[in-house]
């Protein structure tokens, strides 16, 4: 396949690029390196089947150049930080909705057959049904981040139905693993590096969520894409997560243990009943039955994924 990966130098994107290249595809990456790093994809830069374009997706001409010749677009470019919505909603809109619209404006006039988008569990908001299935409604995001992801989903669906390409949308749980540069595990490690005796924990520590290792995520995306290609749906949605969930306090205990530390935990108390920040979904676990019916199964549960990620991040920092 001729594949474009937007955000392909980022955390999830670079792992996806690895899998696509190892499968013998022609891969082009478009990334402005605001959240990603060339370090993540440097091992492919000299490969004749790989191309890197540094550019901002607000620029229509750069997007047009990147899309040209592609059969498939994996759209992962976005601002990955949920918390930024309360400080800078304009930035979140531009880095999630505007760039998606720019991409769709180009895709509609191209030979792209499939667009695959990484959305988020945050589109469900505080769901009344847990585990939450794909057909849960109404979708009521409680963060600007979740709202921006849902807006992007709606645009993609509208364009796909109108302009004749097919779209696959993944609603992801918390994705963790090597190369991640944000999120609770990354934050805890950095805090404990600065002060091994105390760990500040946002919220009351009882926030409970599902975590999925990036290796399971990429395998799931590619496996379900193969399944989707054989079907006739124009647009389809799949949750990707794990069957269990883990509290923030338990994550803090795993990180501390792997670092050989016994810090005092200091909980901030949080907002709105112990949330880490305004817009933080306190309880999140996705139903993965639909994905499982295609034959995909996560190898690691939340606890295993967290422990593996801590080891990976600590090992990376030591080198």
XYZ file of C-alpha atoms in Angstrom:
319
model
C 0.000 0.000 0.000
C 0.938 3.650 -0.469
C 0.307 4.921 3.048
C 0.333 8.409 4.577
C 0.645 8.635 8.355
C -0.069 12.082 9.766
C 1.617 12.501 13.138
C 3.867 9.586 12.212
C 6.806 10.862 14.261
C 4.705 10.855 17.415
C 4.260 8.208 20.079
C 1.571 5.962 18.554
C 2.314 7.118 15.003
C 5.946 6.019 15.050
C 5.028 2.532 16.294
C 2.443 2.324 13.515
C 5.097 3.412 10.985
C 7.396 0.632 12.236
C 4.670 -1.974 11.666
C 3.723 -0.606 8.240
C 7.346 -0.502 7.060
C 8.062 -3.989 8.376
C 5.043 -5.219 6.381
C 6.525 -3.914 3.126
C 4.416 -0.797 2.509
C 5.432 2.511 0.953
C 5.126 4.934 3.859
C 5.074 8.719 3.954
C 4.977 10.630 7.229
C 3.669 14.174 7.660
C 4.555 15.715 11.006
C 5.434 19.201 12.247
C 7.407 17.683 15.165
C 5.507 19.764 17.738
C 4.616 16.629 19.699
C 6.640 14.009 17.823
C 10.382 13.541 17.337
C 12.589 12.569 14.414
C 14.362 10.285 16.879
C 11.283 8.017 16.778
C 11.578 7.375 13.033
C 15.280 8.003 12.354
C 15.879 4.314 11.539
C 13.664 4.686 8.445
C 14.919 8.015 7.078
C 17.378 6.464 4.602
C 14.988 3.731 3.456
C 13.874 4.086 -0.175
C 10.333 3.054 0.748
C 9.995 5.835 3.323
C 9.474 9.572 3.001
C 9.294 12.236 5.695
C 7.627 15.609 5.174
C 8.015 18.184 7.918
C 5.025 20.468 7.770
C 2.056 21.959 9.562
C -1.317 20.595 8.523
C -2.824 24.073 8.700
C -1.018 24.598 5.376
C -3.265 23.273 2.583
C -0.412 22.947 0.074
C 1.644 20.772 2.431
C -1.372 18.542 3.073
C -2.036 18.254 -0.679
C 1.584 17.243 -1.301
C 1.465 14.637 1.479
C -1.819 13.067 0.300
C -0.758 12.818 -3.344
C -0.457 9.175 -4.453
C -1.697 7.696 -1.171
C -4.215 4.828 -1.115
C -4.640 4.913 2.656
C -4.342 7.708 5.226
C -3.805 7.012 8.920
C -4.677 10.316 10.609
C -2.965 10.467 14.003
C -1.810 14.098 14.011
C -3.356 15.911 16.988
C -2.508 17.586 20.248
C -2.434 14.577 22.600
C -2.829 16.479 25.870
C -6.365 16.311 27.284
C -5.659 18.885 29.999
C -4.764 21.658 27.545
C -8.452 22.114 26.731
C -9.124 24.053 29.906
C -6.178 26.385 29.266
C -6.207 26.736 25.470
C -9.356 25.510 23.720
C -8.442 27.442 20.553
C -5.211 25.468 20.236
C -7.056 22.174 20.728
C -9.596 23.107 18.065
C -6.886 23.998 15.558
C -4.710 20.973 16.280
C -7.594 18.497 16.124
C -10.536 19.881 14.147
C -9.003 22.409 11.724
C -6.257 20.074 10.533
C -8.771 17.237 10.127
C -10.935 19.463 7.956
C -7.898 20.472 5.884
C -7.024 16.812 5.390
C -10.581 15.898 4.374
C -10.733 18.799 1.917
C -7.752 17.237 0.151
C -8.771 13.572 0.522
C -12.158 14.195 -1.129
C -10.417 15.119 -4.405
C -7.780 12.369 -4.228
C -7.475 8.629 -4.897
C -7.487 7.796 -1.174
C -9.710 4.776 -0.562
C -9.486 4.519 3.225
C -9.010 7.009 6.054
C -8.250 5.636 9.517
C -8.608 8.033 12.449
C -7.485 7.694 16.065
C -10.240 9.151 18.211
C -10.546 8.819 21.966
C -12.589 7.338 24.794
C -13.158 10.958 25.898
C -15.963 11.277 23.300
C -18.170 9.230 25.671
C -17.759 11.643 28.606
C -19.025 10.295 31.936
C -20.731 7.229 30.479
C -23.588 5.637 32.428
C -22.766 2.235 30.898
C -19.392 0.672 31.785
C -17.808 -1.098 29.925
C -18.932 1.422 27.304
C -19.868 0.039 23.838
C -19.463 1.859 20.525
C -23.217 2.429 20.184
C -23.504 4.210 23.554
C -25.478 7.452 23.322
C -25.826 10.332 23.678
C -22.151 11.193 23.297
C -21.506 14.006 25.772
C -17.808 14.908 26.107
C -16.883 16.747 29.310
C -13.610 18.194 27.967
C -12.768 20.405 25.004
C -10.370 17.638 23.936
C -13.225 15.113 23.821
C -15.403 17.624 22.001
C -12.712 18.236 19.393
C -12.277 14.491 18.823
C -16.038 14.044 18.422
C -16.189 16.984 15.985
C -13.414 15.373 13.930
C -15.313 12.053 13.929
C -18.440 13.806 12.647
C -16.559 15.599 9.873
C -14.893 12.377 8.763
C -18.233 10.550 8.671
C -19.885 13.335 6.708
C -17.083 13.569 4.153
C -16.814 9.784 3.730
C -20.525 9.392 3.020
C -20.535 12.370 0.656
C -17.293 11.923 -1.280
C -16.913 8.184 -1.694
C -14.021 7.051 0.494
C -14.342 4.756 3.522
C -13.412 5.653 7.103
C -12.466 3.590 10.133
C -12.509 5.343 13.505
C -10.775 3.962 16.602
C -11.821 5.188 20.038
C -8.757 4.554 22.151
C -8.389 3.964 25.865
C -5.267 5.424 27.519
C -2.415 4.271 25.273
C 0.971 3.845 26.942
C 4.402 2.466 26.118
C 7.886 3.287 24.899
C 8.312 6.750 23.287
C 5.358 8.263 25.167
C 6.152 11.786 26.329
C 3.027 12.738 28.246
C 0.475 11.165 30.567
C 0.366 9.980 34.152
C 3.271 7.466 34.040
C 5.594 9.918 32.298
C 4.601 12.635 34.787
C 5.126 10.391 37.831
C 8.603 9.341 36.681
C 9.642 12.959 36.127
C 8.235 14.080 39.474
C 10.070 11.295 41.325
C 13.307 12.115 39.505
C 13.057 15.645 40.919
C 11.901 14.600 44.399
C 12.197 10.885 45.326
C 10.617 11.468 48.740
C 7.235 12.831 47.691
C 4.861 12.275 44.788
C 2.111 14.751 43.995
C -0.952 12.960 42.579
C -3.664 14.990 40.876
C -7.154 14.224 42.169
C -7.994 11.848 45.011
C -6.244 8.808 43.519
C -9.414 6.788 42.986
C -9.729 7.688 39.291
C -9.973 4.337 37.548
C -9.265 3.827 33.839
C -8.296 1.295 31.203
C -4.759 1.296 29.787
C -3.572 -0.384 26.587
C 0.034 -0.920 25.539
C 0.980 0.662 22.231
C 2.068 -2.714 20.819
C -1.459 -4.083 21.323
C -2.896 -0.839 19.934
C -1.017 -0.962 16.628
C -1.724 -4.670 16.152
C -5.397 -3.992 16.824
C -5.575 -1.106 14.357
C -3.949 -3.065 11.536
C -5.890 -6.255 12.252
C -9.259 -4.486 12.314
C -8.361 -2.463 9.206
C -7.870 -5.738 7.300
C -11.258 -6.890 8.594
C -12.878 -3.544 7.654
C -11.557 -3.707 4.085
C -13.526 -6.908 3.483
C -16.787 -5.387 4.698
C -19.085 -2.907 2.979
C -19.635 -0.252 5.656
C -18.667 3.271 4.627
C -17.840 4.305 8.206
C -17.277 2.097 11.236
C -16.210 2.611 14.844
C -14.148 0.372 17.134
C -13.089 0.728 20.757
C -9.548 -0.376 21.576
C -8.754 -0.917 25.235
C -8.240 -3.632 27.815
C -10.727 -5.694 29.795
C -9.690 -4.308 33.168
C -8.877 -0.930 34.714
C -6.467 0.478 37.264
C -6.527 3.396 39.720
C -4.139 6.342 39.687
C -2.949 5.326 43.154
C -2.081 1.822 41.911
C -0.143 3.346 39.016
C 1.773 5.499 41.514
C 2.600 2.381 43.539
C 3.878 0.522 40.444
C 6.022 3.472 39.303
C 7.473 3.968 42.783
C 8.201 0.255 43.159
C 9.931 -0.028 39.766
C 12.093 2.979 40.681
C 12.965 1.437 44.047
C 11.367 4.327 45.938
C 8.888 4.704 48.790
C 7.675 8.280 48.463
C 4.909 9.871 50.470
C 1.866 10.282 48.251
C 0.366 13.779 48.317
C -3.080 13.931 46.718
C -4.259 17.327 45.476
C -7.889 16.374 46.104
C -8.744 17.425 42.601
C -11.970 18.968 41.331
C -15.556 17.828 40.823
C -15.428 14.846 43.169
C -11.762 13.886 42.963
C -11.016 14.323 39.269
C -7.450 15.242 38.379
C -8.529 18.355 36.483
C -11.598 19.965 34.941
C -12.759 17.611 32.178
C -10.999 14.531 33.555
C -13.199 11.445 33.085
C -12.993 9.722 36.468
C -14.138 6.237 35.432
C -13.377 4.834 31.981
C -13.464 1.297 30.671
C -14.404 0.507 27.090
C -16.225 -2.545 25.830
C -13.907 -4.320 23.381
C -16.361 -7.045 22.377
C -16.762 -5.663 18.856
C -12.986 -5.652 18.287
C -12.700 -9.098 19.845
C -15.208 -10.511 17.358
C -12.730 -9.709 14.560
C -10.146 -11.938 16.253
C -8.111 -9.249 18.030
C -7.192 -9.696 21.681
C -4.914 -7.479 23.814
C -1.955 -9.448 25.145
C -1.464 -7.220 28.186
C -4.025 -6.062 30.741
C -3.875 -2.592 32.305
C -1.570 -3.632 35.162
C 0.829 -5.451 32.841
C 0.813 -2.579 30.349
C 1.602 -0.048 33.090
C 4.475 -2.110 34.507
C 5.933 -2.743 31.039
C 5.696 0.964 30.185
C 7.455 2.025 33.388
C 10.313 -0.372 32.626
C 10.498 0.894 29.017
C 10.562 4.568 30.000
C 13.147 4.017 32.748
C 15.330 2.004 30.382
C 15.105 4.725 27.706
C 16.118 7.406 30.200
C 19.175 5.430 31.280
C 20.558 5.274 27.732
